[in-house]
Amino acid sequence: MGIAADIVLVVVAAFLGAMIMQRLKQPLILGYMLAGVAIGPYTGGITVSDVHEIELLAEIGVALLLFGLGLEFSFKELMRVRRIAIIGGLSQIVLTILYGYFIGYLLGWNWVTSVWLGALISLSSTMVILKTLSNQGNMGTLSSRVMIGILIVQDLAIVPMMIILPEMSNLETGLPALGMAAVKAAVFLGLMVLAGTRIFPLLMRIVAGWNSRELFLLTIVAIGLGIGYATYLFGLSFAFGAFIAGMVLSESDYGHQALSDITPLRDIFGLLFFTSIGMLIDPVFLLENWGSILLLVGLVVVGKGLIFGLLPRFFGYGNVIPIALALTMFQIGEFAFVLARSGVKDGTLSNEQYSLVLAATIVTMIMTPFVSRLTGPLYAFRRRSLPVEPLETLNITSSDKLRDHIVVAGGGRVGRYVGEVLKQLELPFIVMEHNHRRLEEAKAAGLPLVYGDAAQHAVQEAAGVSHARLLIITAPGSVTAKAITRQARSLNPDLHIVARVESLEQVETMRRLGIYEVVHPEFEASIEITRTALQHLGFSANEIYQLADAMRKDAKEKMGLS
């Protein structure tokens, strides 16, 4: 059956590999690549009959992956942490490329392949990082927003890398070609802006008006792949065009629906791409070169860890953020596979170099969830070992006389809302906050505030935690909440604590720390939606209250908090 039998074999093997990875709580793409190794030409047993045909389908997978990446692009997310994301993200890429060049020199590679190596290791894994943050209950924290901002910049950098790197193998012809590629890219971007503001919205509005989901999906795929092919004919990368098409559509009214509809198709073709990557890995080479692989892994982990650990300091981010970035963003990302594949195609990277980078990428991805868990212990060690940061207080008239007051840990949106209510009720309270922007907001709002790390002894002493009646932890993230709780318990063992949680895993963490009053924003939102709906349906206030109370009791029992 030829190609049909090969596709069936690839899908079944990827399914089995993904099941194993899901069981091990690892990214599914690792299962896809291991499946590719198992059915590839370098291993015995059942193998695909024509690797080249699978690779051609994988090219569509690359285009759809980058098309989806363009659809997911968010200017709003980037603008929240724009300074460290844009300037810091670009600085990190440049520093890591220079560091990768040094590693390539140590390994005896020529200067072109060394630059390629630097570009490959400069990217971190969006999939692995988001999965790790979600599993640890740290989505929504400031450190997670910084990571996402940097990841967006890294993802944007993939496209120029795919244009620039292939032209470096021959500078005499490469520089003019690179200049021509830049001109073509500028012209193409201008045409895309015109099409994105005039043509695409009109086309999408007409198609959406017909209420045909199949036709809507077909239109999206036609735009993404059609523009990708147009850029290929224009002398640029197929994937570059697909990415730009996704970015243009993301800013339209139909961007979210387009992403929702394209995701299953993107994932299926992405499966073919990652499996085809595994087919290029020679297990015998890995066994014979395990020393070089471990050396590369060690150099990448240490070097990228140091870069990400020091970078936030230059942008005024302290607390747990430098440690979190260093221990979560050190890995090589999945889009390094896309770049590496391009390097093999133009002959810059040998199959041995390709296998070495792929092996190091897989190892660093697997390491990430385990290394990231060290963030809390290392943060606690840093607080014990290093001098405390300088304190600043605002709007506090008699900090030494604080008694039976309320301490709010975190001056973000939730903390400010809590503070405003406490202020209206004329209840004594004080806020602990470490973000300088929120310090300025507190000045304007007139909130009593201690500026410093809420987990530090000196900050909690200044906030009067030892004499407080209640501590409210509004900051998301289990690492921060655990550190604040442990320090507060050492000052005031009988202190009543109410904490915000982002996941069921974090509920369990809080329960182990003796906190039985937790607030889960998603659960509270579900109760409020139910209350509003029942009110509209004519239920009495008493009936609604009893039902909401029953929902809370049931949820507490399930979470072990009753």
XYZ file of C-alpha atoms in Angstrom:
562
model
C 0.000 0.000 0.000
C 3.071 2.275 0.070
C 2.474 5.692 1.613
C -0.867 4.687 3.165
C 0.757 1.820 5.090
C 3.610 4.116 6.171
C 1.180 6.730 7.533
C -0.738 4.054 9.457
C 2.549 2.758 10.913
C 3.656 6.272 11.899
C 0.331 7.142 13.557
C 0.119 3.848 15.497
C 3.752 4.074 16.647
C 3.279 7.727 17.666
C 0.102 6.797 19.558
C 1.953 4.131 21.569
C 4.874 6.475 22.234
C 2.532 9.279 23.313
C 0.695 6.952 25.706
C 3.980 6.032 27.391
C 5.022 9.685 27.712
C 1.597 10.669 29.054
C 1.938 7.960 31.687
C 5.381 9.286 32.605
C 4.022 12.882 32.593
C 6.464 13.932 29.867
C 5.773 16.025 26.720
C 4.050 13.973 24.017
C 6.547 15.096 21.374
C 9.178 12.936 23.097
C 6.923 9.931 22.473
C 6.574 10.916 18.818
C 10.356 11.132 18.398
C 10.970 7.821 20.169
C 8.366 6.272 17.857
C 10.328 7.668 14.917
C 13.512 6.059 16.229
C 11.699 2.715 16.591
C 10.352 2.657 13.013
C 13.244 4.515 11.385
C 15.819 3.122 8.959
C 18.546 2.739 11.619
C 16.690 0.130 13.694
C 15.642 -3.399 12.822
C 12.083 -4.706 12.744
C 9.110 -2.879 11.238
C 10.196 0.276 9.398
C 8.597 2.711 6.969
C 9.168 1.899 3.310
C 9.760 5.480 2.120
C 11.127 7.998 4.635
C 11.227 10.717 1.956
C 7.439 10.693 1.485
C 6.915 11.041 5.242
C 9.370 13.957 5.235
C 7.340 15.698 2.514
C 4.200 15.424 4.660
C 6.270 16.632 7.611
C 7.006 19.848 5.676
C 3.277 20.589 5.809
C 3.489 19.865 9.542
C 6.206 22.519 9.951
C 4.103 25.060 8.047
C 1.007 24.307 10.147
C 3.038 24.455 13.380
C 4.305 27.919 12.499
C 0.878 28.959 11.199
C -0.569 27.958 14.585
C 2.271 29.777 16.339
C 1.356 32.926 14.426
C -2.309 32.529 15.411
C -1.299 32.164 19.084
C 0.869 35.293 19.002
C -0.352 37.848 21.533
C 0.793 41.475 21.610
C -1.055 41.898 24.927
C 0.975 39.162 26.659
C 4.173 40.658 25.263
C 3.329 44.221 26.333
C 2.787 43.233 29.983
C 6.485 42.462 30.380
C 7.719 44.188 27.222
C 11.039 45.502 28.575
C 12.492 42.206 29.777
C 10.689 40.236 27.052
C 11.898 42.280 24.075
C 15.262 43.685 25.197
C 16.018 40.826 27.576
C 14.782 38.141 25.186
C 16.882 39.456 22.297
C 19.903 39.828 24.613
C 19.463 36.232 25.775
C 19.362 34.976 22.177
C 22.541 36.887 21.233
C 24.405 35.802 24.390
C 23.373 32.172 23.917
C 24.457 32.199 20.257
C 27.882 33.498 21.354
C 28.010 30.842 24.057
C 26.985 28.165 21.535
C 29.773 29.349 19.240
C 32.198 28.757 22.124
C 30.776 25.243 22.668
C 31.137 24.496 18.950
C 34.767 25.637 19.120
C 35.376 23.244 22.034
C 33.801 20.406 20.032
C 36.011 21.167 17.011
C 33.226 22.413 14.729
C 33.862 25.081 12.081
C 32.597 28.611 12.636
C 29.429 28.215 10.540
C 28.231 25.076 12.336
C 29.192 26.687 15.668
C 26.883 29.634 14.916
C 24.166 27.141 13.952
C 24.700 25.370 17.285
C 24.355 28.680 19.147
C 21.102 29.448 17.332
C 19.743 25.962 18.050
C 20.427 26.083 21.800
C 19.213 29.697 22.144
C 15.577 28.570 21.890
C 13.639 27.197 24.868
C 10.642 24.863 24.730
C 7.258 26.596 24.878
C 5.421 23.271 25.192
C 7.594 21.892 28.004
C 7.676 25.151 29.979
C 3.913 25.765 29.821
C 3.230 22.141 30.782
C 5.670 22.378 33.704
C 4.217 25.675 34.958
C 0.686 24.296 34.710
C 1.527 21.078 36.570
C 3.230 23.023 39.360
C 0.362 25.509 39.713
C 2.540 28.484 38.737
C 0.553 29.825 35.768
C -0.444 33.431 36.390
C 2.611 34.282 38.499
C 4.898 37.149 37.536
C 7.687 34.680 36.760
C 5.379 32.769 34.379
C 4.426 36.013 32.580
C 8.109 36.885 32.164
C 8.800 33.403 30.774
C 5.889 33.606 28.327
C 7.039 37.048 27.143
C 10.569 35.769 26.466
C 9.176 32.653 24.753
C 7.118 34.849 22.404
C 10.267 36.773 21.406
C 12.146 33.491 20.906
C 9.338 32.172 18.719
C 9.443 35.349 16.629
C 13.225 34.942 16.241
C 12.789 31.532 14.582
C 11.627 33.087 11.308
C 14.637 35.399 10.692
C 16.938 32.563 11.789
C 15.444 30.327 9.086
C 16.206 33.043 6.527
C 19.680 34.073 7.746
C 21.367 30.823 8.801
C 21.180 28.943 5.467
C 22.939 31.870 3.743
C 25.969 31.747 6.061
C 27.661 28.715 4.516
C 29.025 30.848 1.654
C 29.432 34.506 2.599
C 30.443 35.653 -0.899
C 27.109 34.608 -2.336
C 25.284 34.488 0.985
C 25.503 38.198 1.888
C 23.950 39.456 -1.365
C 21.359 36.674 -1.129
C 20.658 37.674 2.462
C 20.181 41.295 1.432
C 17.842 40.227 -1.345
C 15.955 38.003 1.115
C 15.564 40.981 3.477
C 14.147 43.121 0.645
C 11.792 40.321 -0.388
C 10.684 39.836 3.223
C 9.975 43.577 3.581
C 7.934 43.629 0.355
C 6.090 40.482 1.406
C 5.307 41.919 4.859
C 3.938 45.064 3.229
C 1.686 42.989 0.984
C 0.562 40.902 3.959
C -0.321 43.989 6.011
C -2.410 45.221 3.076
C -4.081 41.825 2.631
C -4.544 41.407 6.369
C -6.357 44.719 6.765
C -8.369 44.731 3.532
C -8.762 41.315 1.903
C -8.659 38.642 4.635
C -11.239 40.249 6.973
C -13.689 40.587 4.067
C -13.081 36.992 2.944
C -13.421 35.603 6.478
C -16.606 37.620 7.070
C -18.186 36.198 3.904
C -17.191 32.603 4.728
C -18.271 32.902 8.378
C -21.629 34.246 7.201
C -22.350 30.945 5.453
C -22.192 29.122 8.836
C -20.229 26.198 7.393
C -17.513 24.974 9.747
C -15.940 22.803 7.037
C -15.689 25.749 4.645
C -14.281 27.964 7.412
C -11.573 25.368 8.166
C -10.813 24.951 4.470
C -10.438 28.724 4.125
C -7.992 28.871 7.038
C -5.863 26.030 5.654
C -5.942 27.550 2.161
C -4.760 30.912 3.516
C -2.007 29.404 5.681
C -0.595 26.920 3.167
C -1.378 29.096 0.143
C 0.562 32.064 1.488
C 3.325 29.705 2.616
C 3.657 28.362 -0.924
C 3.527 31.897 -2.329
C 6.507 32.892 -0.164
C 8.326 29.768 -1.357
C 7.800 30.877 -4.976
C 8.905 34.346 -3.871
C 12.253 32.843 -2.819
C 11.575 32.790 0.930
C 10.772 30.026 3.400
C 7.443 28.154 3.152
C 7.254 28.216 6.965
C 7.935 31.986 7.082
C 4.858 32.680 4.954
C 2.681 30.389 7.059
C 3.838 32.137 10.243
C 3.111 35.626 8.871
C -0.316 34.453 7.666
C -1.077 33.227 11.182
C 0.055 36.526 12.724
C -2.157 38.530 10.367
C -5.198 36.349 11.082
C -4.560 36.476 14.857
C -5.343 40.195 14.856
C -8.695 39.668 13.119
C -12.072 38.985 14.731
C -11.773 35.354 13.637
C -8.321 34.612 15.071
C -9.492 32.583 18.095
C -11.919 30.497 16.041
C -9.239 29.913 13.408
C -6.806 28.661 16.059
C -9.475 26.415 17.587
C -10.335 24.857 14.214
C -6.763 24.443 12.962
C -5.359 22.884 16.171
C -6.373 19.217 15.522
C -5.042 19.346 11.951
C -1.862 21.059 13.133
C -1.335 18.409 15.814
C -1.754 15.512 13.360
C 0.713 16.925 10.839
C 2.973 17.995 13.717
C 2.955 14.348 14.800
C 4.335 13.405 11.368
C 7.019 16.083 11.679
C 8.279 15.047 15.120
C 8.143 11.358 14.178
C 10.172 12.075 11.036
C 12.763 13.774 13.262
C 13.095 10.572 15.275
C 13.657 8.615 12.058
C 16.892 10.556 11.507
C 18.331 9.527 14.889
C 20.807 6.652 14.815
C 20.694 4.787 18.182
C 24.122 3.250 17.518
C 25.588 6.748 17.137
C 24.028 7.784 20.455
C 25.524 4.783 22.261
C 28.944 5.409 20.747
C 28.901 9.140 21.544
C 27.160 9.282 24.930
C 30.110 11.192 26.401
C 29.779 13.999 23.846
C 26.015 14.100 24.423
C 26.403 14.448 28.199
C 29.101 17.106 27.713
C 26.819 19.131 25.432
C 23.887 18.722 27.847
C 26.016 19.873 30.793
C 27.363 22.909 28.938
C 23.888 23.929 27.739
C 22.237 23.509 31.149
C 24.940 25.453 33.011
C 25.396 28.176 30.386
C 21.726 28.873 29.653
C 20.917 28.569 33.344
C 23.451 31.294 34.193
C 22.208 33.565 31.389
C 18.567 33.213 32.454
C 19.510 33.508 36.135
C 21.400 36.786 35.696
C 19.205 38.396 33.021
C 16.200 39.364 35.233
C 18.492 41.207 37.665
C 19.389 43.752 34.991
C 15.696 44.560 34.539
C 14.867 44.967 38.229
C 13.337 41.529 38.782
C 14.382 39.858 42.024
C 12.674 37.530 44.467
C 12.119 34.039 43.033
C 12.085 35.134 39.363
C 15.821 34.715 38.505
C 15.855 31.235 40.070
C 12.598 30.239 38.350
C 13.864 31.341 34.923
C 17.238 29.628 35.368
C 15.711 26.304 36.419
C 12.811 26.286 33.941
C 14.118 27.813 30.680
C 17.502 26.075 30.351
C 16.330 23.385 27.911
C 16.625 23.368 24.108
C 13.222 23.905 22.492
C 11.164 21.940 19.996
C 11.653 24.529 17.251
C 15.365 23.712 17.316
C 14.238 20.595 15.436
C 12.813 22.797 12.682
C 16.064 24.770 12.420
C 18.253 21.659 12.630
C 16.261 20.009 9.856
C 16.918 23.066 7.694
C 20.644 22.799 8.474
C 20.751 19.158 7.388
C 18.864 19.922 4.155
C 21.361 22.578 3.023
C 24.344 20.432 4.049
C 25.616 22.702 6.845
C 24.972 20.164 9.610
C 26.054 16.547 9.252
C 23.803 13.701 10.368
C 26.159 13.115 13.319
C 25.919 16.747 14.458
C 22.162 16.640 13.940
C 21.850 13.489 16.074
C 24.036 15.031 18.788
C 21.878 18.179 19.025
C 18.637 16.179 18.934
C 19.820 13.867 21.704
C 20.842 16.843 23.868
C 17.472 18.490 23.187
C 15.541 15.410 24.281
C 17.622 15.005 27.461
C 17.187 18.673 28.479
C 13.428 18.471 27.840
C 13.138 15.410 30.077
C 15.200 17.133 32.790
C 13.034 20.274 32.921
C 10.140 19.167 35.202
C 12.566 17.626 37.700
C 15.034 20.536 37.762
C 12.210 23.095 37.938
C 11.017 21.523 41.194
C 14.252 22.717 42.830
C 13.066 26.341 42.520
C 11.388 26.323 45.947
C 14.269 24.751 47.930
C 16.888 26.958 46.230
C 14.773 30.054 46.814
C 14.488 29.142 50.505
C 18.260 28.575 50.676
C 18.921 31.957 49.051
C 16.709 33.720 51.571
C 18.534 32.072 54.468
C 22.038 32.602 53.109
C 22.038 36.033 51.467
C 21.497 39.444 53.063
C 17.942 40.757 53.016
C 17.025 43.368 50.437
C 16.396 46.978 51.531
C 12.965 47.792 52.904
C 10.715 50.713 52.097
C 7.366 51.461 53.692
C 4.510 53.589 52.372
C 1.464 55.155 54.010
C 2.232 53.562 57.400
C 1.927 55.971 60.289
C 2.774 53.654 63.209
C 4.306 50.395 61.988
C 5.696 49.579 65.433
C 2.179 49.598 66.948
C 0.534 47.188 64.508
C -1.554 44.674 66.496
C -4.435 42.372 65.540
C -4.276 43.643 61.981
C -4.523 41.905 58.604
C -1.482 41.292 56.409
C -2.003 40.961 52.644
C 0.844 39.208 50.789
C 0.784 40.483 47.217
C -0.238 43.874 45.868
C -1.443 42.801 42.435
C -5.012 43.141 41.174
C -6.420 40.695 43.746
C -4.403 42.229 46.581
C -5.535 45.745 45.654
C -9.209 44.703 45.594
C -8.830 43.104 49.024
C -7.054 46.207 50.311
C -9.753 48.549 49.020
C -12.480 46.522 50.793
C -10.500 46.450 54.048
C -9.958 50.200 53.733
C -13.697 50.834 53.261
C -14.445 48.692 56.335
C -11.801 50.657 58.289
C -10.010 47.430 59.256
C -6.279 47.801 60.011
C -4.146 46.125 57.326
C -0.810 46.252 55.557
C 0.309 44.954 52.152
C 3.642 43.256 51.363
C 4.771 43.673 47.742
C 8.051 43.303 45.840
C 7.124 44.699 42.402
C 8.226 48.305 41.850
C 5.357 49.128 39.467
C 2.860 48.054 42.110
C 4.730 50.220 44.609
C 3.873 53.242 42.472
C 0.242 52.093 42.215
C 0.090 51.731 46.005
C 1.288 55.321 46.379
C -1.585 56.516 44.215
C -4.157 54.323 46.006
C -2.945 55.272 49.480
C -2.491 51.639 50.572
C -0.211 50.912 53.549
C 2.630 48.861 52.100
C 5.975 47.280 52.933
C 8.159 47.072 49.830
C 10.189 43.867 49.821
C 10.124 40.097 49.402
C 7.089 38.855 51.363
C 8.893 35.607 52.211
C 11.784 37.361 53.972
C 11.935 37.546 57.754
C 12.689 41.287 57.830
C 9.758 42.137 55.550
C 7.287 40.114 57.614
C 8.649 41.685 60.804
C 8.104 45.143 59.304
C 4.549 44.139 58.383
C 3.917 42.962 61.944
C 3.140 39.342 61.040
C 4.068 38.186 64.554
C 1.146 40.236 65.969
C -1.312 39.880 63.058
C -4.722 38.221 63.322
C -4.928 37.133 59.671
C -2.627 36.617 56.679
C -4.146 36.711 53.183
C -1.881 35.310 50.437
C -3.100 36.719 47.114
C 0.040 35.989 45.087
C -0.394 32.991 42.741
C 2.181 30.209 42.585
C 2.955 27.428 45.032
C 6.651 28.293 45.463
C 5.921 31.827 46.666
C 2.969 30.748 48.829
C 4.996 27.992 50.527
C 7.889 30.335 51.311
C 5.564 33.033 52.706
C 3.638 30.501 54.804
C 6.711 28.875 56.342
C 8.211 32.220 57.319
C 4.882 33.437 58.750
C 4.443 30.240 60.790
C 7.903 30.724 62.315
C 6.895 34.221 63.482
C 3.306 33.437 64.464
C 2.478 29.695 64.765
C -1.211 30.348 65.493
C -1.730 32.784 62.620
C -4.859 32.138 60.542
C -4.001 32.047 56.825
C -6.222 32.343 53.749
C -4.479 31.527 50.453
C -5.229 31.795 46.759
C -4.591 28.613 44.748
C -4.428 28.036 41.003
C -4.767 24.246 40.824
C -5.793 21.139 42.772
C -2.106 20.252 43.149
C -1.566 23.554 44.948
C -4.535 22.821 47.234
C -2.736 19.667 48.387
C 0.444 21.683 48.975
C -1.438 24.220 51.090
C -3.159 21.453 53.055
C 0.218 19.943 53.968
C 1.250 23.357 55.292
C -1.826 23.483 57.518
C -3.821 25.960 55.417
C -7.428 24.838 55.127
C -8.919 28.122 53.894
C -8.150 28.354 50.180
C -9.770 30.255 47.329
C -9.728 28.764 43.824
C -10.591 31.577 41.322
C -11.985 29.200 38.678
C -14.238 27.471 41.215
C -15.463 30.803 42.589
C -16.199 31.936 39.029
C -18.295 28.787 38.444
C -20.331 29.516 41.587
C -20.906 33.129 40.529
C -21.986 32.056 37.024
C -24.380 29.498 38.551
C -25.762 32.115 40.959
C -26.404 34.607 38.149
C -28.063 31.953 35.965
C -30.337 30.739 38.786
C -31.274 34.317 39.646
C -32.301 34.841 36.021
C -34.366 31.617 36.170
C -36.359 32.934 39.142
C -34.827 31.019 42.077
C -35.035 32.760 45.447
C -31.972 34.258 47.125
C -32.219 31.673 49.931
C -32.305 28.738 47.462
C -29.310 30.117 45.595
C -27.372 30.634 48.843
C -28.075 27.059 50.005
C -27.004 25.616 46.648
C -23.784 27.668 46.566
C -23.028 26.636 50.151
C -23.577 22.970 49.228
C -21.253 23.352 46.211
C -18.505 24.793 48.412
C -18.870 22.058 51.044
C -18.769 19.352 48.381
C -15.671 20.894 46.781
C -13.908 21.149 50.156
C -14.622 17.489 50.891
C -13.176 16.459 47.520
C -10.089 18.593 48.140
C -9.650 17.184 51.655
C -10.279 20.536 53.340
C -13.462 19.701 55.231
